[in-house]
CSV table of C-alpha atoms in Angstrom, one decimal:
chain,number,residue,atom,x,y,z
H,1,MET,CA,17.7,-21.9,-12.8
H,2,VAL,CA,18.2,-21.3,-9.0
H,3,LEU,CA,21.1,-19.1,-8.8
H,4,MET,CA,23.3,-19.4,-5.6
H,5,VAL,CA,25.6,-16.5,-4.6
H,6,GLY,CA,29.1,-17.7,-5.3
H,7,ARG,CA,28.5,-19.8,-8.0
H,8,ARG,CA,27.3,-17.7,-10.8
H,9,LYS,CA,27.8,-14.2,-9.6
H,10,ALA,CA,30.1,-13.2,-12.3
H,11,ARG,CA,27.6,-14.1,-14.8
H,12,LEU,CA,24.8,-12.2,-13.0
H,13,ALA,CA,27.4,-9.2,-12.7
H,14,THR,CA,28.0,-9.1,-16.5
H,15,MET,CA,24.4,-9.1,-17.3
H,16,MET,CA,23.8,-6.2,-15.0
H,17,MET,CA,26.9,-4.3,-16.5
H,18,ASN,CA,25.6,-4.7,-20.1
H,19,LEU,CA,22.3,-3.1,-19.5
H,20,ARG,CA,21.8,0.1,-21.4
H,21,SER,CA,20.3,3.2,-19.6
H,22,ASP,CA,19.0,4.8,-22.6
H,23,VAL,CA,16.2,2.7,-23.4
H,24,GLU,CA,12.4,2.4,-22.6
H,25,PRO,CA,11.4,0.0,-20.1
H,26,ARG,CA,9.5,-2.8,-21.5
H,27,THR,CA,6.4,-4.2,-20.0
H,28,GLU,CA,5.8,-5.2,-16.8
H,29,ILE,CA,6.4,-8.7,-15.5
H,30,PRO,CA,7.0,-7.4,-11.9
H,31,PRO,CA,9.8,-9.1,-10.2
H,32,VAL,CA,8.7,-11.7,-7.7
H,33,LEU,CA,10.1,-11.8,-4.1
H,34,ILE,CA,9.6,-15.1,-2.4
H,35,THR,CA,9.7,-15.0,1.2
H,36,GLY,CA,8.3,-16.6,4.2
H,37,LEU,CA,8.9,-19.1,7.1
H,38,SER,CA,11.8,-21.4,7.2
H,39,GLY,CA,10.5,-25.0,6.2
H,40,ALA,CA,7.4,-23.4,4.5
H,41,GLY,CA,8.5,-24.4,1.0
H,42,LEU,CA,10.2,-21.3,-0.2
H,43,SER,CA,12.7,-23.6,-2.3
H,44,SER,CA,10.1,-25.7,-3.6
H,45,ALA,CA,8.2,-22.5,-4.8
H,46,ALA,CA,11.4,-21.2,-6.4
H,47,ARG,CA,11.6,-24.6,-8.4
H,48,VAL,CA,8.1,-24.2,-9.8
H,49,LEU,CA,8.8,-20.8,-11.0
H,50,GLU,CA,12.2,-22.1,-12.5
H,51,ASP,CA,10.4,-24.7,-14.4
H,52,MET,CA,7.9,-22.0,-15.6
H,53,GLY,CA,11.0,-20.3,-17.4
H,54,TRP,CA,11.7,-17.7,-14.6
H,55,PHE,CA,15.3,-16.7,-13.5
H,56,VAL,CA,15.5,-17.5,-10.0
H,57,THR,CA,18.1,-16.3,-7.6
H,58,GLN,CA,18.7,-17.2,-3.9
H,59,ASN,CA,20.6,-15.6,-1.3
H,60,ILE,CA,21.8,-12.4,-2.7
H,61,PRO,CA,22.5,-9.3,-1.0
H,62,PRO,CA,19.3,-7.2,-0.7
H,63,GLN,CA,20.7,-4.2,-2.5
H,64,LEU,CA,21.2,-6.4,-5.7
H,65,ILE,CA,17.4,-6.8,-5.8
H,66,VAL,CA,16.9,-3.4,-7.2
H,67,HIS,CA,19.6,-3.9,-10.1
H,68,LEU,CA,17.7,-7.2,-10.9
H,69,ALA,CA,14.4,-5.3,-11.2
H,70,GLU,CA,16.1,-2.6,-13.4
H,71,MET,CA,17.4,-5.5,-15.4
H,72,ILE,CA,14.0,-7.1,-16.3
H,73,ALA,CA,12.7,-3.7,-17.1
H,74,ASP,CA,15.6,-3.2,-19.8
H,75,PRO,CA,14.4,-4.3,-23.4
H,76,THR,CA,17.9,-5.3,-24.0
H,77,SER,CA,18.1,-7.7,-21.3
H,78,PRO,CA,17.7,-11.6,-22.2
H,79,VAL,CA,16.0,-12.0,-18.9
H,80,ASP,CA,12.3,-10.6,-18.5
H,81,LYS,CA,11.1,-12.8,-15.4
H,82,VAL,CA,13.0,-12.7,-12.2
H,83,ALA,CA,12.2,-14.1,-8.8
H,84,VAL,CA,14.3,-13.6,-5.7
H,85,VAL,CA,14.2,-16.0,-2.8
H,86,THR,CA,14.8,-14.0,0.3
H,87,ASP,CA,15.8,-16.2,3.2
H,88,VAL,CA,15.3,-14.0,6.2
H,89,ARG,CA,17.5,-14.6,9.1
H,90,SER,CA,18.0,-11.1,10.7
H,91,ARG,CA,16.2,-8.0,11.8
H,92,GLU,CA,18.4,-6.1,9.7
H,93,PHE,CA,17.4,-8.1,6.6
H,94,VAL,CA,13.7,-7.6,7.1
H,95,GLY,CA,14.3,-3.9,7.5
H,96,SER,CA,16.3,-3.9,4.2
H,97,LEU,CA,13.6,-6.0,2.3
H,98,GLU,CA,10.9,-3.5,3.4
H,99,GLN,CA,13.1,-0.6,2.3
H,100,ILE,CA,13.6,-2.2,-1.0
H,101,ILE,CA,9.9,-3.0,-1.7
H,102,ALA,CA,9.2,0.6,-0.8
H,103,GLU,CA,12.0,2.0,-3.4
H,104,LEU,CA,11.0,-0.5,-6.0
H,105,SER,CA,7.3,0.6,-5.7
H,106,GLU,CA,8.6,4.4,-6.0
H,107,ARG,CA,10.3,3.7,-9.2
H,108,GLY,CA,7.1,2.1,-10.9
H,109,MET,CA,8.7,-1.3,-10.3
H,110,LYS,CA,6.4,-2.8,-7.5
H,111,PRO,CA,7.6,-6.2,-6.6
H,112,LEU,CA,5.0,-9.0,-6.2
H,113,VAL,CA,5.6,-10.6,-2.8
H,114,MET,CA,4.8,-14.3,-2.4
H,115,PHE,CA,4.8,-15.4,1.3
H,116,MET,CA,5.2,-19.0,2.0
H,117,ASP,CA,3.4,-20.2,5.3
H,118,ALA,CA,2.6,-23.2,7.4
H,119,ARG,CA,1.2,-24.2,10.9
H,120,ASP,CA,3.6,-24.5,13.6
H,121,ASP,CA,3.0,-28.3,14.0
H,122,VAL,CA,3.7,-28.8,10.5
H,123,LEU,CA,6.8,-26.8,10.5
H,124,ILE,CA,8.1,-28.6,13.4
H,125,LYS,CA,7.5,-32.1,11.9
H,126,ARG,CA,9.3,-30.8,8.8
H,127,PHE,CA,12.5,-29.8,10.7
H,128,ASP,CA,12.4,-33.0,12.8
H,129,ASN,CA,12.2,-35.2,9.6
H,130,LEU,CA,15.3,-33.4,8.3
H,131,ARG,CA,17.0,-33.3,11.6
H,132,ARG,CA,17.7,-29.7,11.1
H,133,THR,CA,17.9,-26.7,13.7
H,134,HIS,CA,15.8,-23.4,13.0
H,135,PRO,CA,18.1,-20.6,11.9
H,136,LEU,CA,16.7,-18.5,14.7
H,137,GLN,CA,16.4,-20.8,17.7
H,138,GLY,CA,19.8,-20.0,19.0
H,139,SER,CA,20.0,-22.0,22.3
H,140,GLY,CA,16.3,-22.4,22.6
H,141,THR,CA,13.9,-24.8,21.3
H,142,LEU,CA,12.7,-25.3,17.9
H,143,MET,CA,9.3,-23.7,18.7
H,144,VAL,CA,11.1,-20.4,19.9
H,145,GLY,CA,12.9,-20.0,16.6
H,146,ILE,CA,9.4,-20.5,14.8
H,147,GLU,CA,7.9,-18.0,17.0
H,148,ARG,CA,10.8,-15.4,16.4
H,149,GLU,CA,10.5,-15.8,12.6
H,150,ARG,CA,6.8,-15.2,12.7
H,151,GLU,CA,7.2,-12.2,14.7
H,152,MET,CA,10.1,-10.8,12.6
H,153,LEU,CA,8.0,-11.4,9.4
H,154,SER,CA,4.5,-10.3,10.4
H,155,GLY,CA,4.8,-6.9,8.8
H,156,VAL,CA,6.0,-8.5,5.4
H,157,ARG,CA,3.1,-11.2,5.6
H,158,GLU,CA,0.6,-8.5,6.2
H,159,SER,CA,1.7,-6.6,3.1
H,160,ALA,CA,2.1,-9.8,0.7
H,161,ASP,CA,0.4,-10.0,-2.5
H,162,VAL,CA,-0.1,-14.0,-2.3
H,163,ILE,CA,0.1,-15.9,0.8
H,164,ILE,CA,0.3,-19.7,0.2
H,165,ASP,CA,-0.2,-22.0,3.4
H,166,THR,CA,1.6,-25.2,2.4
H,167,SER,CA,0.5,-27.2,5.6
H,168,ASP,CA,-1.7,-29.5,3.5
H,169,LEU,CA,0.1,-29.4,0.2
H,170,SER,CA,2.2,-31.7,-1.4
H,171,VAL,CA,4.9,-30.5,-3.9
H,172,HIS,CA,2.7,-31.4,-6.7
H,173,ASP,CA,-0.2,-29.6,-5.0
H,174,LEU,CA,2.0,-26.4,-4.8
H,175,ARG,CA,2.8,-26.5,-8.3
H,176,ARG,CA,-1.0,-26.6,-9.0
H,177,VAL,CA,-1.4,-23.4,-6.9
H,178,ILE,CA,1.4,-21.4,-8.4
H,179,GLU,CA,1.1,-22.1,-11.9
H,180,PRO,CA,-2.3,-21.0,-12.8
H,181,ASN,CA,-1.6,-17.5,-10.9
H,182,PHE,CA,1.8,-17.0,-12.4
H,183,SER,CA,1.5,-18.2,-15.9
H,184,SER,CA,-0.3,-14.9,-17.0
H,185,ILE,CA,1.2,-12.5,-14.7
H,186,ALA,CA,2.2,-10.0,-17.4
H,187,ASN,CA,-1.4,-9.1,-17.8
H,188,LYS,CA,-2.9,-6.5,-15.5
H,189,ARG,CA,-6.1,-8.5,-14.7
H,190,GLN,CA,-6.8,-9.6,-11.1
H,191,HIS,CA,-6.2,-13.3,-10.3
H,192,VAL,CA,-9.1,-15.1,-8.4
H,193,THR,CA,-8.4,-18.5,-6.6
H,194,VAL,CA,-11.7,-20.0,-5.4
H,195,GLN,CA,-10.9,-22.9,-3.1
H,196,SER,CA,-13.2,-25.3,-1.4
H,197,PHE,CA,-12.3,-26.8,2.0
H,198,GLY,CA,-13.6,-28.9,4.9
H,199,PHE,CA,-14.0,-27.1,8.3
H,200,LYS,CA,-13.2,-30.3,10.0
H,201,HIS,CA,-9.6,-30.0,8.6
H,202,GLY,CA,-9.2,-26.4,9.6
H,203,SER,CA,-9.9,-23.2,8.0
H,204,PRO,CA,-7.6,-21.9,5.4
H,205,ARG,CA,-5.3,-19.0,6.5
H,206,ASP,CA,-4.3,-18.0,3.1
H,207,THR,CA,-7.6,-16.3,2.2
H,208,ASP,CA,-9.3,-12.8,1.7
H,209,VAL,CA,-12.9,-14.0,1.6
H,210,MET,CA,-14.4,-16.9,3.4
H,211,ILE,CA,-17.8,-18.4,3.1
H,212,ASP,CA,-19.7,-20.9,5.0
H,213,VAL,CA,-22.2,-23.0,3.0
H,214,ARG,CA,-23.2,-25.5,5.7
H,215,PHE,CA,-26.5,-23.8,5.5
H,216,LEU,CA,-27.3,-25.8,2.5
H,217,PRO,CA,-28.6,-29.4,2.8
H,218,ASN,CA,-25.8,-32.1,2.9
H,219,PRO,CA,-25.6,-34.4,0.0
H,220,PHE,CA,-23.6,-36.8,2.5
H,221,TRP,CA,-27.0,-37.7,3.9
H,222,VAL,CA,-28.5,-38.7,0.7
H,223,PRO,CA,-27.3,-42.5,0.2
H,224,GLU,CA,-27.0,-42.6,-3.6
H,225,LEU,CA,-25.0,-39.2,-3.7
H,226,ARG,CA,-22.5,-40.0,-0.8
H,227,PRO,CA,-20.0,-41.9,-3.1
H,228,PHE,CA,-19.9,-38.8,-5.5
H,229,ARG,CA,-18.2,-35.2,-5.1
H,230,GLY,CA,-19.1,-31.7,-5.7
H,231,VAL,CA,-17.4,-31.9,-9.2
H,232,ASP,CA,-19.8,-34.8,-10.2
H,233,LYS,CA,-23.0,-33.7,-12.0
H,234,PRO,CA,-25.5,-35.5,-9.5
H,235,VAL,CA,-24.1,-33.8,-6.5
H,236,ALA,CA,-23.8,-30.4,-8.3
H,237,ASP,CA,-27.4,-30.6,-9.6
H,238,TYR,CA,-28.5,-31.5,-6.1
H,239,VAL,CA,-26.6,-28.6,-4.5
H,240,LEU,CA,-27.5,-25.9,-6.9
H,241,SER,CA,-31.3,-27.0,-7.0
H,242,GLN,CA,-31.8,-26.3,-3.4
H,243,ASP,CA,-34.0,-23.1,-2.8
H,244,ALA,CA,-31.3,-21.1,-1.1
H,245,ALA,CA,-28.5,-21.9,-3.7
H,246,GLU,CA,-29.2,-19.4,-6.5
H,247,PRO,CA,-30.2,-16.3,-3.9
H,248,PHE,CA,-26.9,-16.9,-2.2
H,249,LEU,CA,-24.9,-17.1,-5.6
H,250,GLU,CA,-26.6,-14.0,-6.7
H,251,HIS,CA,-25.9,-12.1,-3.5
H,252,PHE,CA,-22.5,-13.3,-3.4
H,253,MET,CA,-21.5,-12.0,-6.9
H,254,GLU,CA,-23.2,-8.7,-6.2
H,255,MET,CA,-21.1,-8.5,-2.9
H,256,PHE,CA,-17.8,-9.7,-4.9
H,257,ASP,CA,-18.5,-6.8,-7.4
H,258,ASP,CA,-18.8,-4.3,-4.7
H,259,MET,CA,-15.5,-5.5,-2.9
H,260,ARG,CA,-13.3,-5.5,-6.2
H,261,PRO,CA,-12.9,-1.7,-6.6
H,262,GLY,CA,-11.3,-1.9,-3.0
H,263,PHE,CA,-9.0,-4.6,-3.7
H,264,GLU,CA,-7.8,-2.7,-6.9
H,265,HIS,CA,-7.4,0.4,-4.8
H,266,GLU,CA,-5.2,-1.4,-2.5
H,267,GLY,CA,-3.2,-2.9,-5.3
H,268,LYS,CA,-4.3,-6.4,-4.4
H,269,LYS,CA,-3.7,-8.4,-7.7
H,270,PHE,CA,-4.4,-11.8,-6.2
H,271,ILE,CA,-7.6,-12.7,-4.3
H,272,THR,CA,-8.4,-16.1,-2.8
H,273,ILE,CA,-12.1,-17.0,-2.0
H,274,SER,CA,-12.4,-19.9,0.3
H,275,ILE,CA,-15.7,-21.8,0.3
H,276,GLY,CA,-16.2,-24.3,3.4
H,277,CYS,CA,-18.5,-27.0,4.3
H,278,THR,CA,-18.2,-29.9,6.8
H,279,GLY,CA,-15.7,-32.3,4.9
H,280,GLY,CA,-14.8,-30.5,1.8
H,281,HIS,CA,-16.4,-33.0,-0.5
H,282,HIS,CA,-19.7,-31.9,-1.7
H,283,ARG,CA,-21.4,-28.5,-1.0
H,284,SER,CA,-18.2,-26.5,-0.9
H,285,VAL,CA,-16.8,-28.2,-4.0
H,286,ALA,CA,-20.2,-27.6,-6.0
H,287,ILE,CA,-20.4,-24.0,-5.0
H,288,ALA,CA,-16.6,-23.1,-5.7
H,289,GLU,CA,-17.1,-24.6,-9.1
H,290,GLU,CA,-20.3,-22.7,-9.7
H,291,ILE,CA,-18.7,-19.3,-8.3
H,292,GLY,CA,-15.7,-20.0,-10.6
H,293,ARG,CA,-17.8,-20.5,-13.6
H,294,ARG,CA,-19.6,-17.1,-13.1
H,295,LEU,CA,-16.3,-15.3,-12.3
H,296,ARG,CA,-15.0,-16.5,-15.5
H,297,GLU,CA,-18.1,-15.1,-17.5
H,298,ARG,CA,-16.9,-11.6,-16.4
H,299,GLY,CA,-14.2,-12.0,-18.9
H,300,ASP,CA,-11.9,-9.8,-17.0
H,301,LEU,CA,-10.4,-12.0,-14.4
H,302,ASP,CA,-8.1,-15.0,-14.4
H,303,VAL,CA,-9.7,-17.6,-12.3
H,304,ASN,CA,-8.3,-20.8,-10.8
H,305,VAL,CA,-10.6,-23.3,-8.8
H,306,GLN,CA,-9.1,-25.8,-6.5
H,307,HIS,CA,-10.4,-28.1,-3.9
H,308,ARG,CA,-8.3,-28.5,-1.0
H,309,ASP,CA,-9.9,-31.5,0.9
H,310,ILE,CA,-11.7,-33.2,-1.8
H,311,SER,CA,-9.6,-36.4,-1.5
H,312,ARG,CA,-9.2,-36.4,2.3
H,313,ASN,CA,-11.3,-38.7,4.6
């Protein structure tokens, strides 16, 4: 459920008051903080988690976030998965949010921060379509409001565990991005998303590792392969049979193994690997699928493969 302050506040307060302080904390499904740019899809992300059985709250005072975290840590609580949508509209709130993240981390309840982002042109179009003003634009333009919010949230974005750029995502696409990562969040394994994309559609901003595979021959120029995509066997066989493919894949897997301890040291639970080619149809798709397969064989990772531009012209 998405809980709005003023509607079910009494229920939430009662749940908190009934918690016992003499019990051992239960396992860890960390509280999730959903934040990000206005118009980037915070409410849509909240609805996805709600449909997955999360207790989702919205627009609550920052101080209550700590109480919610304590609630899900209590074995007697009926709620074990909580997400909080933080609609940041003031510098004071940003400061409070950063302080709360630090406080929860010190208590061993480090929240998972999901930051929703989108390109400026997309945000402008969304606000125009809804005929809404930006909460921070004041007497200025819509772009002024977006720039102010980006500046205010830059520190939060930098430290976020998950960054989702919704510029090119439909609501259904967003669900496909969130569900695989959060369905098994209770385990301590790292979550790896391998996404293919086409450079002609723009580089993804929500990535940790970006690889350009345009050094491989392009199946687009093979007439009998052009209608297919990298998920189809003829194209996959063609791409993976190239002389440079196997050495590259071996080197990449070795590189990723070298990087993993660093990600773990930084507490990074979610890792995004982006594989790019020209259009995002053939080479990047085939390589992303193969990297995903090899990562799954590791046995200690949750792996999700997605193809951002496979259906785009």
